[in-house]
Amino acid sequence: MPLRLDYTNMMAPAIAGGITDAEWRAIEARFATAHAGVAALHGEGTLGFLDLPDDRDLHRATQEYVARVARRAGADALADVVVLGIGGSALGPIALRTALRPPQWNLLDDAGRGGRPRLHVLDNVDPANIDALLGRLDLRRSLFVVTSKSGGTAETMAQYLVVRARLVSALGDAAAKERLVFVTDPEKGALRAIARAEGIATLPIPANVGGRFSVLTPVGTLPAALIGIDVAGLLAGAADMRTRCASGTLRQNVAGTYAALQFLADTAHGRHVQVLMPYGDALRDMADWFVQLWAESLGKHRVAGDEGVGPTPLAALGATDQHSQVQLFMEGPPDKTVTFIAVEQGARDVEIPALHADIPELAYLGGHRLGELLDIERRATAGALARRGRPNMTLQMESVDAFGVGELLMLLELATAYAGQLYGVDAFNQPGVELGKQFTYAMLGRADAEAARKEWELLPKPDPERVI
Ligand code: PA5
């Protein structure tokens, strides 16, 4: 069954103060314009993420590279893949690994992983973590996937420099190059230049696909294929969702419906915080991926100098966060929507043994199953929120398989593009992160950061009276 969205609990009168029929009729017309806007951008060639399910050349090149690496045998056989990257270059691979490989993939032995490598994704420059990981890897049996669309992000370049020096020192220059592959812009950037000059293997991120929309490029598909994820299934699910969102009629467009609901909830009902709460560990990192997508795409000035728009995304996990955040969702400020992701449980559900029949706090659980409990808790939480007038909706997935995850990724990416149109912002840039980058360059002494250094000097110094 395809992925479905149940938004009953977003609407009045099911929810007191929910979205009204009149608001919904008005947004239908606005959505048609938003849909046309996305189509126009696609027509201009700027929304490459929509074409990725059909990019046969790109996916063939990825599979060929994977087949080549998989031929390494014996003492050279691949044991560990390490993605060096950050933000959109890291969150997609993490989400795919968690969703589509058995739990605790990196802790399984070779047989448990079917002979496939472990997958580590750095996503930061914390020295303790990087040093510890590099210290325990067999570098000869490792592959480092340096992932950066721009090919120059400070964190990723720093990770690369550390790794490259360790590889050269352990294996020598020629063997070091064999342990590197760059995933980067087809033409531009420092990584591309190094790859050209030194003959390092590369796979391209199409020029018209930005970081947080790149999970279906080799950014996500290369690590996924290396650890045995069904990339074809992923792409098929994404293609199917794209087809389901071809219409400018809101009722027929699930991504459009999701975007319109969240937009209205934020702008007309003060629901500025938008929680994504999968019920199940497999999708927990999908929520982090979504947070970056929604935040970096929509939190913007509409025109230079305005006060800024955009919802605040928040990741939660059911049932874990019922014991952490749900109190806030129920009784805190009425400024949130909650989107649950429900997964129908498969055959691997675990029965809860009927022990302690004489203790009421335990006896009622016996004979049920863990997955059943998880799903009942989701329904109970959704119902409780609804009873308190807290809007929520549910994305229902049949199972966490490659097709379903492909559907989910495309739904949320398309929803982001539509929401960008509804808010009137460019969902595909991130000018707000530039000043912080420039200040970093200035403090590290980068030659072209003189203007930023001067601006940095103008900032107030810490006031001893205000340091406690
Ligand atoms: O979504 C984005 O564009 C960003 O989050 C980038 O992915 C992140 O800044 C890393 O950039 P790059 O891939 O150029 O190294």
Coordinates of C-alpha atoms in Angstrom, one line a residue, residues 121-463:
V121 CA 29.4 9.0 9.0
L122 CA 31.5 11.7 10.7
D123 CA 29.1 14.7 10.4
N124 CA 31.3 16.8 12.7
V125 CA 34.9 17.8 13.5
D126 CA 34.8 16.6 17.1
P127 CA 38.4 15.5 17.6
A128 CA 37.7 12.8 20.2
N129 CA 35.3 11.0 17.9
I130 CA 37.4 11.3 14.8
D131 CA 40.6 10.2 16.5
A132 CA 38.9 7.3 18.1
L133 CA 37.4 6.1 14.9
L134 CA 40.6 6.4 12.9
G135 CA 42.5 4.7 15.6
R136 CA 40.4 1.6 15.5
L137 CA 40.1 1.3 11.7
D138 CA 42.2 -1.0 9.5
L139 CA 43.1 1.7 7.0
R140 CA 44.0 -0.8 4.4
R141 CA 40.4 -2.2 4.5
S142 CA 38.7 1.2 4.7
L143 CA 37.2 3.5 2.1
F144 CA 36.8 7.2 2.8
V145 CA 34.0 8.9 0.9
V146 CA 34.7 12.6 0.9
T147 CA 31.3 14.2 0.3
S148 CA 30.9 17.9 -0.4
K149 CA 28.8 19.6 -3.0
S150 CA 30.8 22.8 -2.9
G151 CA 34.0 20.8 -2.5
G152 CA 35.3 23.3 0.1
T153 CA 33.3 23.1 3.3
A154 CA 35.7 23.8 6.2
E155 CA 34.6 20.8 8.4
T156 CA 34.7 18.3 5.5
M157 CA 38.0 19.6 4.2
A158 CA 39.5 19.4 7.7
Q159 CA 38.3 15.8 8.1
Y160 CA 39.8 15.0 4.7
L161 CA 43.2 16.6 5.5
V162 CA 43.4 14.5 8.7
V163 CA 42.4 11.3 7.0
R164 CA 44.6 11.9 4.0
A165 CA 47.7 12.5 6.1
R166 CA 47.0 9.3 8.2
L167 CA 46.5 7.3 5.0
V168 CA 49.7 8.5 3.5
S169 CA 51.6 7.9 6.6
A170 CA 50.2 4.3 7.0
L171 CA 50.0 3.2 3.4
G172 CA 52.0 5.5 1.3
D173 CA 50.8 8.0 -1.3
A174 CA 49.6 5.6 -4.1
A175 CA 47.7 3.3 -1.8
A176 CA 46.2 6.3 0.1
K177 CA 44.6 7.5 -3.1
E178 CA 43.0 4.1 -3.6
R179 CA 41.2 4.5 -0.3
L180 CA 39.6 7.8 -1.3
V181 CA 36.6 8.6 -3.4
F182 CA 35.2 12.1 -3.8
V183 CA 31.5 12.8 -4.2
T184 CA 31.3 16.4 -5.3
D185 CA 30.2 18.9 -8.0
P186 CA 30.9 17.7 -11.5
E187 CA 33.0 20.8 -12.4
K188 CA 33.6 23.1 -9.5
G189 CA 35.4 23.2 -6.2
A190 CA 38.6 22.2 -4.5
L191 CA 37.8 18.5 -4.3
R192 CA 37.1 18.3 -8.0
A193 CA 40.4 20.1 -8.7
I194 CA 42.4 17.7 -6.5
A195 CA 40.7 14.7 -8.0
R196 CA 41.6 15.9 -11.5
A197 CA 45.2 16.6 -10.6
E198 CA 45.7 13.4 -8.7
G199 CA 43.5 10.9 -10.5
I200 CA 41.3 10.2 -7.4
A201 CA 38.0 8.4 -8.1
T202 CA 35.0 10.6 -8.1
L203 CA 31.2 10.5 -8.5
P204 CA 29.3 13.6 -9.3
I205 CA 26.5 15.4 -7.5
P206 CA 24.5 17.0 -10.3
A207 CA 25.1 20.8 -10.4
N208 CA 21.4 21.5 -9.9
V209 CA 21.0 19.4 -6.7
G210 CA 21.9 21.1 -3.4
G211 CA 23.2 19.4 -0.3
R212 CA 20.0 18.7 1.6
F213 CA 18.2 17.5 -1.5
S214 CA 21.0 15.2 -2.5
V215 CA 20.2 11.9 -0.7
L216 CA 19.3 10.2 -4.0
T217 CA 22.6 11.2 -5.6
P218 CA 25.8 9.3 -4.8
V219 CA 25.8 11.3 -1.5
G220 CA 23.2 8.8 -0.3
T221 CA 23.2 6.1 -3.0
L222 CA 27.0 5.3 -2.9
P223 CA 27.2 4.6 0.9
A224 CA 23.8 2.8 0.6
A225 CA 24.9 0.6 -2.3
L226 CA 28.2 -0.2 -0.5
I227 CA 26.3 -1.6 2.5
G228 CA 23.8 -3.5 0.4
I229 CA 20.8 -1.3 0.4
D230 CA 18.3 -1.7 -2.4
V231 CA 19.0 1.5 -4.3
A232 CA 16.8 0.6 -7.2
G233 CA 13.9 0.2 -4.7
L234 CA 14.6 3.5 -3.2
L235 CA 14.6 5.3 -6.5
A236 CA 11.4 3.4 -7.5
G237 CA 9.6 4.6 -4.4
A238 CA 10.8 8.2 -5.0
A239 CA 9.6 8.0 -8.6
D240 CA 6.2 6.8 -7.5
M241 CA 5.8 9.6 -5.0
R242 CA 6.8 12.1 -7.7
T243 CA 4.0 10.7 -9.9
R244 CA 1.5 11.0 -7.1
C245 CA 2.4 14.6 -6.7
A246 CA 2.1 15.6 -10.4
S247 CA -1.2 17.3 -9.8
G248 CA -1.7 20.9 -8.8
T249 CA -5.0 19.9 -7.1
L250 CA -4.3 19.7 -3.4
R251 CA -6.6 16.7 -2.9
Q252 CA -4.5 14.7 -5.3
N253 CA -1.1 15.8 -4.1
V254 CA 0.1 14.3 -0.8
A255 CA 3.3 16.4 -0.5
G256 CA 1.3 19.5 -1.4
T257 CA -1.3 18.6 1.3
Y258 CA 1.5 18.2 3.9
A259 CA 3.1 21.5 2.9
A260 CA -0.2 23.4 2.9
L261 CA -1.2 22.0 6.3
Q262 CA 2.1 23.0 7.9
F263 CA 2.1 26.4 6.3
L264 CA -1.5 27.2 7.4
A265 CA -0.8 25.8 10.9
D266 CA 2.3 28.1 11.2
T267 CA 1.0 31.3 9.6
A268 CA -2.7 31.2 10.5
H269 CA -2.7 29.3 13.8
G270 CA 0.6 30.1 15.5
R271 CA 1.8 26.5 15.3
H272 CA 5.4 27.5 14.7
V273 CA 7.1 24.3 15.9
Q274 CA 6.6 21.3 13.7
V275 CA 7.5 18.0 15.2
L276 CA 8.3 14.8 13.2
M277 CA 7.8 11.8 15.4
P278 CA 8.3 8.4 13.9
Y279 CA 7.2 5.4 16.0
G280 CA 10.1 3.0 15.5
D281 CA 13.9 3.2 15.8
A282 CA 14.4 2.6 12.1
L283 CA 13.2 6.0 11.2
R284 CA 14.7 8.0 14.1
D285 CA 17.4 9.5 11.9
M286 CA 14.9 10.3 9.2
A287 CA 13.5 12.9 11.6
D288 CA 17.0 14.5 11.9
W289 CA 17.3 14.5 8.1
F290 CA 13.9 16.2 7.9
V291 CA 14.8 18.8 10.5
Q292 CA 17.7 20.0 8.4
L293 CA 15.7 19.9 5.2
W294 CA 12.8 21.9 6.7
A295 CA 14.9 24.4 8.7
E296 CA 17.6 25.3 6.2
S297 CA 15.1 25.5 3.3
L298 CA 12.4 27.5 4.9
G299 CA 13.9 29.7 7.7
K300 CA 14.6 32.8 5.6
H301 CA 14.1 36.5 4.9
R302 CA 11.5 36.9 2.2
V303 CA 13.1 40.1 1.2
A304 CA 16.3 41.5 2.4
G305 CA 16.0 42.9 5.9
D306 CA 12.5 41.6 6.8
E307 CA 12.1 39.8 10.1
G308 CA 12.1 36.3 8.6
V309 CA 9.7 33.5 8.2
G310 CA 9.7 29.7 8.6
P311 CA 8.6 27.0 11.0
T312 CA 10.9 25.4 13.5
P313 CA 11.2 21.7 13.0
L314 CA 11.8 19.4 15.9
A315 CA 12.7 15.7 15.9
A316 CA 11.1 13.3 18.4
L317 CA 10.9 9.5 18.6
G318 CA 7.9 7.4 19.7
A319 CA 7.5 5.9 22.2
T320 CA 10.7 7.1 23.8
D321 CA 9.8 10.8 23.8
Q322 CA 6.4 10.1 25.3
H323 CA 8.5 10.1 28.5
S324 CA 10.4 13.3 27.5
Q325 CA 8.7 15.8 25.1
V326 CA 5.0 14.8 25.0
Q327 CA 4.2 16.6 28.3
L328 CA 5.3 19.7 26.5
F329 CA 3.3 18.9 23.4
M330 CA 0.2 18.3 25.5
E331 CA 0.3 21.2 27.9
G332 CA 3.0 23.5 26.8
P333 CA 2.4 26.5 24.5
P334 CA -0.1 25.6 21.8
D335 CA 2.4 26.4 19.1
K336 CA 3.1 22.9 17.6
T337 CA 2.0 20.4 15.1
V338 CA 3.0 16.8 15.5
T339 CA 3.5 14.5 12.5
F340 CA 3.6 10.9 13.5
I341 CA 5.1 8.3 11.2
A342 CA 3.3 5.0 11.7
V343 CA 4.7 1.7 10.4
E344 CA 2.7 -1.4 10.0
Q345 CA 4.5 -4.1 11.9
G346 CA 5.9 -7.0 10.0
A347 CA 6.3 -10.7 10.8
R348 CA 9.2 -10.0 13.2
D349 CA 7.0 -8.6 15.9
V350 CA 7.9 -9.9 19.4
E351 CA 5.3 -11.4 21.7
I352 CA 5.2 -10.2 25.3
P353 CA 5.2 -13.2 27.5
A354 CA 2.3 -13.6 29.9
L355 CA 4.2 -13.7 33.2
H356 CA 3.2 -12.3 36.6
A357 CA -0.5 -12.8 35.9
D358 CA -1.2 -11.8 39.5
I359 CA 0.3 -8.3 39.1
P360 CA -2.1 -5.9 37.3
E361 CA 0.7 -3.5 36.2
L362 CA 2.2 -6.3 34.2
A363 CA -0.6 -8.8 33.5
Y364 CA -2.4 -6.7 30.9
L365 CA 0.7 -6.7 28.7
G366 CA 1.0 -10.5 28.4
G367 CA 0.0 -12.0 25.1
H368 CA 0.3 -8.6 23.2
R369 CA 3.3 -7.9 21.0
L370 CA 5.9 -5.2 21.2
G371 CA 5.1 -3.7 17.8
E372 CA 1.4 -3.7 18.7
L373 CA 2.2 -1.8 21.9
L374 CA 4.3 0.7 20.0
D375 CA 1.4 1.3 17.5
I376 CA -1.2 1.5 20.2
E377 CA 0.9 4.0 22.1
R378 CA 1.1 6.1 18.9
R379 CA -2.6 6.0 18.4
A380 CA -3.1 6.8 22.1
T381 CA -0.8 9.8 21.9
A382 CA -2.4 11.1 18.7
G383 CA -5.8 10.7 20.3
A384 CA -4.7 12.4 23.6
L385 CA -3.2 15.4 21.7
A386 CA -6.4 15.7 19.6
R387 CA -8.6 15.7 22.8
R388 CA -6.5 18.6 24.0
G389 CA -6.9 20.5 20.8
R390 CA -3.3 19.9 19.7
P391 CA -3.2 19.3 15.9
N392 CA -1.5 16.2 14.6
M393 CA -1.3 14.1 11.5
T394 CA 0.0 10.7 10.6
L395 CA 2.1 9.4 7.7
Q396 CA 1.3 5.7 7.4
M397 CA 4.0 3.5 5.9
E398 CA 3.3 -0.1 5.1
S399 CA 6.9 -1.1 6.0
V400 CA 10.3 0.5 6.3
D401 CA 11.6 -0.9 3.1
A402 CA 13.6 0.8 0.3
F403 CA 10.4 1.6 -1.7
G404 CA 8.7 3.1 1.3
V405 CA 11.7 5.2 2.3
G406 CA 12.1 6.4 -1.3
E407 CA 8.4 7.6 -1.1
L408 CA 9.0 9.3 2.2
L409 CA 12.1 11.1 1.1
M410 CA 10.5 12.4 -2.1
L411 CA 7.3 13.4 -0.2
L412 CA 9.3 15.5 2.3
E413 CA 11.6 17.1 -0.4
L414 CA 8.6 18.0 -2.6
A415 CA 6.7 19.3 0.4
T416 CA 9.7 21.5 1.2
A417 CA 9.7 22.9 -2.4
Y418 CA 6.0 23.7 -2.2
A419 CA 6.3 25.2 1.3
G420 CA 9.1 27.5 -0.1
Q421 CA 6.6 28.7 -2.7
L422 CA 3.9 29.2 -0.1
Y423 CA 6.2 31.2 2.2
G424 CA 7.7 33.1 -0.7
V425 CA 11.3 32.1 0.0
D426 CA 14.0 30.4 -2.0
A427 CA 14.0 26.9 -0.5
F428 CA 17.2 26.1 -2.2
N429 CA 19.8 28.5 -0.8
Q430 CA 21.1 29.1 2.7
P431 CA 22.5 32.7 2.9
G432 CA 22.0 32.8 6.6
V433 CA 25.0 30.4 7.3
E434 CA 27.4 32.6 5.3
L435 CA 28.4 35.1 8.0
G436 CA 29.3 32.4 10.5
K437 CA 31.5 30.7 7.9
Q438 CA 33.2 34.0 7.1
F439 CA 33.9 34.6 10.8
T440 CA 35.4 31.1 11.0
Y441 CA 37.6 31.8 8.0
A442 CA 38.7 35.0 9.5
M443 CA 39.7 33.4 12.9
L444 CA 41.5 30.6 11.1
G445 CA 43.5 33.2 9.0
R446 CA 42.1 32.3 5.5
A447 CA 43.6 34.8 3.1
D448 CA 40.3 36.0 1.5
A449 CA 38.5 36.7 4.8
E450 CA 39.9 40.1 5.5
A451 CA 36.5 41.9 5.4
A452 CA 35.1 39.3 7.8
R453 CA 38.0 39.8 10.1
K454 CA 37.3 43.5 10.3
E455 CA 33.6 42.9 11.0
W456 CA 34.6 40.3 13.7
E457 CA 36.8 42.9 15.4
L458 CA 33.7 45.2 15.7
L459 CA 31.9 42.7 17.9
P460 CA 31.7 43.6 21.6
K461 CA 34.3 41.7 23.7
P462 CA 33.0 39.7 26.7
D463 CA 32.0 42.1 29.4

